[in-house]
mmCIF file of N, CA and C in Angstrom:
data_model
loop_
_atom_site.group_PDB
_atom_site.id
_atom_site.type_symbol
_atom_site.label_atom_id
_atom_site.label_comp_id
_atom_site.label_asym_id
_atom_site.label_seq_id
_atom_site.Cartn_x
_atom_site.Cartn_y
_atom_site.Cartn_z
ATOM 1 N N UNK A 1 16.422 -205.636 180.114
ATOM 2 C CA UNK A 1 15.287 -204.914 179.572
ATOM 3 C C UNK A 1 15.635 -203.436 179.387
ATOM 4 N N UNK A 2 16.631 -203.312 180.318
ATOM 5 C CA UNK A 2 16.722 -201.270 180.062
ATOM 6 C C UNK A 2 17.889 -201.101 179.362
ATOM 7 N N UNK A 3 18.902 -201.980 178.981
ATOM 8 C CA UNK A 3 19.730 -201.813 178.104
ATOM 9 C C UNK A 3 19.294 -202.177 176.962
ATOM 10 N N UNK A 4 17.743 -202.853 176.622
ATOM 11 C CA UNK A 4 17.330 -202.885 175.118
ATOM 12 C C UNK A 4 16.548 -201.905 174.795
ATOM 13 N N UNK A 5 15.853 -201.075 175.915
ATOM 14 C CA UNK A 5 15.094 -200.125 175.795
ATOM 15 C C UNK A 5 15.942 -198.875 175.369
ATOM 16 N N UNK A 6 17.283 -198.638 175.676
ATOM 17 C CA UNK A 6 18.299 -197.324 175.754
ATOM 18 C C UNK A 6 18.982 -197.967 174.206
ATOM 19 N N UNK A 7 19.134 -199.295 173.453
ATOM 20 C CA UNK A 7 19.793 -199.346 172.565
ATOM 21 C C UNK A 7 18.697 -198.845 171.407
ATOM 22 N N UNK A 8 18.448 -197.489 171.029
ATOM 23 C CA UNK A 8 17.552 -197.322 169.932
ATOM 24 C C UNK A 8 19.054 -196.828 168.511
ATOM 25 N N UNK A 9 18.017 -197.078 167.727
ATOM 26 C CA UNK A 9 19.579 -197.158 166.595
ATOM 27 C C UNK A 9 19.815 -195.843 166.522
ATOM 28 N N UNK A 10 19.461 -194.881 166.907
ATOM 29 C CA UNK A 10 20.578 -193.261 166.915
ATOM 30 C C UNK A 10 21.294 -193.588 167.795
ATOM 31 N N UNK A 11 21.215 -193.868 169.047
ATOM 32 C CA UNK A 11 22.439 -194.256 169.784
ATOM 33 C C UNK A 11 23.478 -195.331 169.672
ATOM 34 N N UNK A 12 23.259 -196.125 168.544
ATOM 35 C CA UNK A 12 23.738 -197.049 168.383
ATOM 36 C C UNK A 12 24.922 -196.323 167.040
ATOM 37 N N UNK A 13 24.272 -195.416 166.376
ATOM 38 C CA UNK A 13 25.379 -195.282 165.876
ATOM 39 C C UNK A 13 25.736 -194.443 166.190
ATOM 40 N N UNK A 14 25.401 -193.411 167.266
ATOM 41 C CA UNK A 14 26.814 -192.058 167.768
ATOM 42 C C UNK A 14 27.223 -193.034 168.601
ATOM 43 N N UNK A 15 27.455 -194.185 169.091
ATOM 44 C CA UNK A 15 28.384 -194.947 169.900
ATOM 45 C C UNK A 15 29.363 -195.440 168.723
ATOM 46 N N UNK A 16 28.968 -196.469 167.878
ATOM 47 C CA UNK A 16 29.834 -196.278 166.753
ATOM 48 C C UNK A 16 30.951 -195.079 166.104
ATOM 49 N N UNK A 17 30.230 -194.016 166.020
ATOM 50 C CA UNK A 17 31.122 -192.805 165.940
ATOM 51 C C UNK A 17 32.463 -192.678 166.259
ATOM 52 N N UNK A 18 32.080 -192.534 167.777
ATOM 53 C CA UNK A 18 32.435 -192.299 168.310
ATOM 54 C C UNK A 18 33.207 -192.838 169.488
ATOM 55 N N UNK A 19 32.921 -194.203 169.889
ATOM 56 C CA UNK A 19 33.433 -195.427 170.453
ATOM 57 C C UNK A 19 34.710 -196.211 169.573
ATOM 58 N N UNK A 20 33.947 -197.053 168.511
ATOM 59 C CA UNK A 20 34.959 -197.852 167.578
ATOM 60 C C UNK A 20 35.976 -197.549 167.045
ATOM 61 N N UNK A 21 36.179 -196.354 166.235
ATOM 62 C CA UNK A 21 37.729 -195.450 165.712
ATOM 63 C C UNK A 21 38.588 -195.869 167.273
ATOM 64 N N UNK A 22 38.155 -195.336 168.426
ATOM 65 C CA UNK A 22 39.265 -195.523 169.500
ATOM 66 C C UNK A 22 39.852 -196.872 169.596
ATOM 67 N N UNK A 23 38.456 -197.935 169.910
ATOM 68 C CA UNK A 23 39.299 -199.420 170.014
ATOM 69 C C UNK A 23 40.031 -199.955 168.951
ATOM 70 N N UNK A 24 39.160 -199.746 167.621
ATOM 71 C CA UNK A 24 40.289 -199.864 166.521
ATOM 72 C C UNK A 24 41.764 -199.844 166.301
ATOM 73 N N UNK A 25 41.837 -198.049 166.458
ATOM 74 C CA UNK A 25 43.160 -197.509 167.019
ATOM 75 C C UNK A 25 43.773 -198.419 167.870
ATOM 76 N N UNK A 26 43.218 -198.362 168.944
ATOM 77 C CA UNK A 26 44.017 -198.946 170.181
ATOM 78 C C UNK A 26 44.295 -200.447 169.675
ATOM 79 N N UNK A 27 43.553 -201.215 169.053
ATOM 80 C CA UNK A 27 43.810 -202.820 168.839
ATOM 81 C C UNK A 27 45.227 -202.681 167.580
ATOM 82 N N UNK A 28 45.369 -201.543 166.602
ATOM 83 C CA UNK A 28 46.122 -201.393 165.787
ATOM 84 C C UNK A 28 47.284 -201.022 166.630
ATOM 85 N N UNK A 29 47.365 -200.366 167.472
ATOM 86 C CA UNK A 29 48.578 -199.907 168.492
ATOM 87 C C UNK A 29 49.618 -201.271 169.089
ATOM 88 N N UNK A 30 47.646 -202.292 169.384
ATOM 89 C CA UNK A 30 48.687 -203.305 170.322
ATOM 90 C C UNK A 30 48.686 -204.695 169.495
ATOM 91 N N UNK A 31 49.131 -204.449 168.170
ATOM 92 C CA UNK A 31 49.314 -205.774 167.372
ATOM 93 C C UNK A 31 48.074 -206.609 167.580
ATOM 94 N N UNK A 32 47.590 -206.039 166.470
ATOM 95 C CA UNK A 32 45.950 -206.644 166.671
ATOM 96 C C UNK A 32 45.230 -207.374 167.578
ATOM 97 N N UNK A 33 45.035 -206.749 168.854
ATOM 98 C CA UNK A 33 44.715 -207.048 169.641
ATOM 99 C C UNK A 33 45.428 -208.013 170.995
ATOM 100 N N UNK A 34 46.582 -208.678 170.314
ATOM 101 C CA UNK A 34 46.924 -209.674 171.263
ATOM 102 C C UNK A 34 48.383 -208.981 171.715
ATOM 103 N N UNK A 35 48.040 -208.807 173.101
ATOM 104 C CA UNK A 35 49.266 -208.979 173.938
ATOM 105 C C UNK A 35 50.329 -209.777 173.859
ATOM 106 N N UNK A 36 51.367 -209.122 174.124
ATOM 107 C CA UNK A 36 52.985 -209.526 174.654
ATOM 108 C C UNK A 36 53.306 -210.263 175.469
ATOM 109 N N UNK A 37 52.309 -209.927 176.807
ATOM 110 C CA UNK A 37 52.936 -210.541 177.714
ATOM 111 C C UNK A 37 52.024 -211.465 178.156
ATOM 112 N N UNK A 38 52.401 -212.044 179.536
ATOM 113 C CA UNK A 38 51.846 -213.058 180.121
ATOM 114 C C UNK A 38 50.900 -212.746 181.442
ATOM 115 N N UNK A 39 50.137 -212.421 182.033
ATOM 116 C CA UNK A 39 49.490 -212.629 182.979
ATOM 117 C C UNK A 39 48.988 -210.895 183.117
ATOM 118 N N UNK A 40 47.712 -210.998 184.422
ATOM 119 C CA UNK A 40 46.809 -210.034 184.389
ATOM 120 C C UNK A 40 47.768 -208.762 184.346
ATOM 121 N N UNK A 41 48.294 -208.387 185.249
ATOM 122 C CA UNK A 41 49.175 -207.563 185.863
ATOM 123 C C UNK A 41 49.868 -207.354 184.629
ATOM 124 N N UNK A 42 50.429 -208.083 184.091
ATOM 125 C CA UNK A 42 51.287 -207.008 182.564
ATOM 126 C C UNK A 42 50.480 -207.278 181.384
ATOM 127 N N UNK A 43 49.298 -207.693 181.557
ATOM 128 C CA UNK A 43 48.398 -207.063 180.436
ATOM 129 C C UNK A 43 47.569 -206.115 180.583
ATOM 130 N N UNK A 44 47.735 -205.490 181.875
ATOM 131 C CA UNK A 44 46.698 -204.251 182.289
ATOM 132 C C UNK A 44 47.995 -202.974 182.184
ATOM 133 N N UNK A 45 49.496 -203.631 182.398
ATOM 134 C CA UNK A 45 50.675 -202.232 182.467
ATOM 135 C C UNK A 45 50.577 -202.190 180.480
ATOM 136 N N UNK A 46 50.700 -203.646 180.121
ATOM 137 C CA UNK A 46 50.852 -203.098 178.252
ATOM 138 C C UNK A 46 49.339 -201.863 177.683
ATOM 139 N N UNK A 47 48.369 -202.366 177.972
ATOM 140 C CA UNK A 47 46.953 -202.084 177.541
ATOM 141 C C UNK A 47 46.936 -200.624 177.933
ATOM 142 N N UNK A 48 47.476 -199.860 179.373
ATOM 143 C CA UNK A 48 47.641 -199.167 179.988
ATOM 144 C C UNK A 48 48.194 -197.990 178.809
ATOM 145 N N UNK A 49 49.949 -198.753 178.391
ATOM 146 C CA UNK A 49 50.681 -197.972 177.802
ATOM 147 C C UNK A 49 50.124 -197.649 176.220
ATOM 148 N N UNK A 50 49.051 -198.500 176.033
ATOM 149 C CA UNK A 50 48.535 -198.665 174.698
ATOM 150 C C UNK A 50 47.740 -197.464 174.783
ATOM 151 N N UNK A 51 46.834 -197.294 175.911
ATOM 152 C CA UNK A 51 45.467 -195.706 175.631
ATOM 153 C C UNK A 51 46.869 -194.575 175.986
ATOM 154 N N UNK A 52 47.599 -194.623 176.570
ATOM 155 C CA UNK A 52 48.410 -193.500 176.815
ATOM 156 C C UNK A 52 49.054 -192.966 175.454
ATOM 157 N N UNK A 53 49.575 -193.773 174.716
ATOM 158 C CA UNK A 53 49.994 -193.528 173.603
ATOM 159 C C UNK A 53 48.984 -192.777 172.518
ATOM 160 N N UNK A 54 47.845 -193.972 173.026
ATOM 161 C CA UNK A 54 46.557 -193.166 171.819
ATOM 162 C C UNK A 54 46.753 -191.594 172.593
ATOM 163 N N UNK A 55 46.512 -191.317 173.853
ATOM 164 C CA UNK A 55 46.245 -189.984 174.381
ATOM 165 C C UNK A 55 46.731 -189.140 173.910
ATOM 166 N N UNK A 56 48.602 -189.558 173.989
ATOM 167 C CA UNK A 56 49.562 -188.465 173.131
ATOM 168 C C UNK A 56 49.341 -188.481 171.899
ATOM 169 N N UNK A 57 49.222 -189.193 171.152
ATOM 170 C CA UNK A 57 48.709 -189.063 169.968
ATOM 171 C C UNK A 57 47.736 -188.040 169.403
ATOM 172 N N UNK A 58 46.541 -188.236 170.090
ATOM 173 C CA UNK A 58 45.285 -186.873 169.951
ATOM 174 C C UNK A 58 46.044 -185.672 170.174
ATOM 175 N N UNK A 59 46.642 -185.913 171.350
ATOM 176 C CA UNK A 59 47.048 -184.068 172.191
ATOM 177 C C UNK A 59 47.792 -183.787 171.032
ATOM 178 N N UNK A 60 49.013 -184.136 170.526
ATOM 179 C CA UNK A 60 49.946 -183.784 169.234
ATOM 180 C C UNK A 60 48.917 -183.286 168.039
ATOM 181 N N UNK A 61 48.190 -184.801 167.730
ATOM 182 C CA UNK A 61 47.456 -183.999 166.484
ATOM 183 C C UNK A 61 46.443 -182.716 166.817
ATOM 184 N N UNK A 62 46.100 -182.810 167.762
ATOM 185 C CA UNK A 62 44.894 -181.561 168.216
ATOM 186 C C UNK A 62 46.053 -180.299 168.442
ATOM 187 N N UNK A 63 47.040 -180.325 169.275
ATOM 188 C CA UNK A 63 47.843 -179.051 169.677
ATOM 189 C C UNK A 63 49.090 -179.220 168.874
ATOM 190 N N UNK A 64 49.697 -180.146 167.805
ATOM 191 C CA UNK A 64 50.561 -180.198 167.427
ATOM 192 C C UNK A 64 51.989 -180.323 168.299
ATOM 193 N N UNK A 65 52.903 -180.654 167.326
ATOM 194 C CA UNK A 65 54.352 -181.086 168.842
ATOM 195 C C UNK A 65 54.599 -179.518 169.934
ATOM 196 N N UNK A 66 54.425 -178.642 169.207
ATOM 197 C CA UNK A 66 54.798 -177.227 169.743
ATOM 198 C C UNK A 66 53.784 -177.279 170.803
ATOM 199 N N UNK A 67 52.645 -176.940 170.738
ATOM 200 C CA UNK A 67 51.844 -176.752 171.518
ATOM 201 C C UNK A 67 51.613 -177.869 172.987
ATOM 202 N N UNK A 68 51.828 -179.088 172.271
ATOM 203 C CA UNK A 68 51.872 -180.088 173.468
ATOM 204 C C UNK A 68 53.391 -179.893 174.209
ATOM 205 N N UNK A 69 54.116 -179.775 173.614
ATOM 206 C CA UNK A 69 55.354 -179.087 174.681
ATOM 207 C C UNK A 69 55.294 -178.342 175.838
ATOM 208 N N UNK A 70 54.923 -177.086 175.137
ATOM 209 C CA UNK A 70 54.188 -175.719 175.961
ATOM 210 C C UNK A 70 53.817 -176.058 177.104
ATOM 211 N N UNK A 71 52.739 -177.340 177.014
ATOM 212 C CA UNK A 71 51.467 -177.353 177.726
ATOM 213 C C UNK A 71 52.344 -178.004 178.878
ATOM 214 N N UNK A 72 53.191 -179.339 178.651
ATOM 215 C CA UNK A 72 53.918 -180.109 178.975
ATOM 216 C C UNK A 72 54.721 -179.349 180.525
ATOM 217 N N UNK A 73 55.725 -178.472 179.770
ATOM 218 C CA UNK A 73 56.557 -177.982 180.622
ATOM 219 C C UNK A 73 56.366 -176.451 181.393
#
């Protein structure tokens, strides 16, 4: 009942916004969605390496390679 009461459609689409581009991304990262490997434990280390990548990704495009260096070392 309070998650139908909180889904009013403005929030429904700044979640869209702002939610979906990421999983997108991320499902495009990890070969549409389906994992490599086999069992919980190395589908939580692949999935893992999958948002990390998205992460570096943002920091580069937001601070560029120079700037994420900087920050880096």
């Amino acid at each position: 009942e309070q998650a139908q009461w909180q889904a009013t459609p403005e929030r429904m689409v700044r979640r869209m916004a702002t939610v979906e581009p990421t999983f997108a991304t991320l499902k495009r990262l990890l070969n549409k969605g389906r994992l490599t490997c086999w069992g919980l434990a190395s589908a939580a280390s692949e999935y893992s390496l999958g948002v990390l990548c998205y992460n570096l990704m943002r920091v580069i495009n937001i601070l560029g390679v120079k700037g994420a260096l900087a920050r880096l070392c």
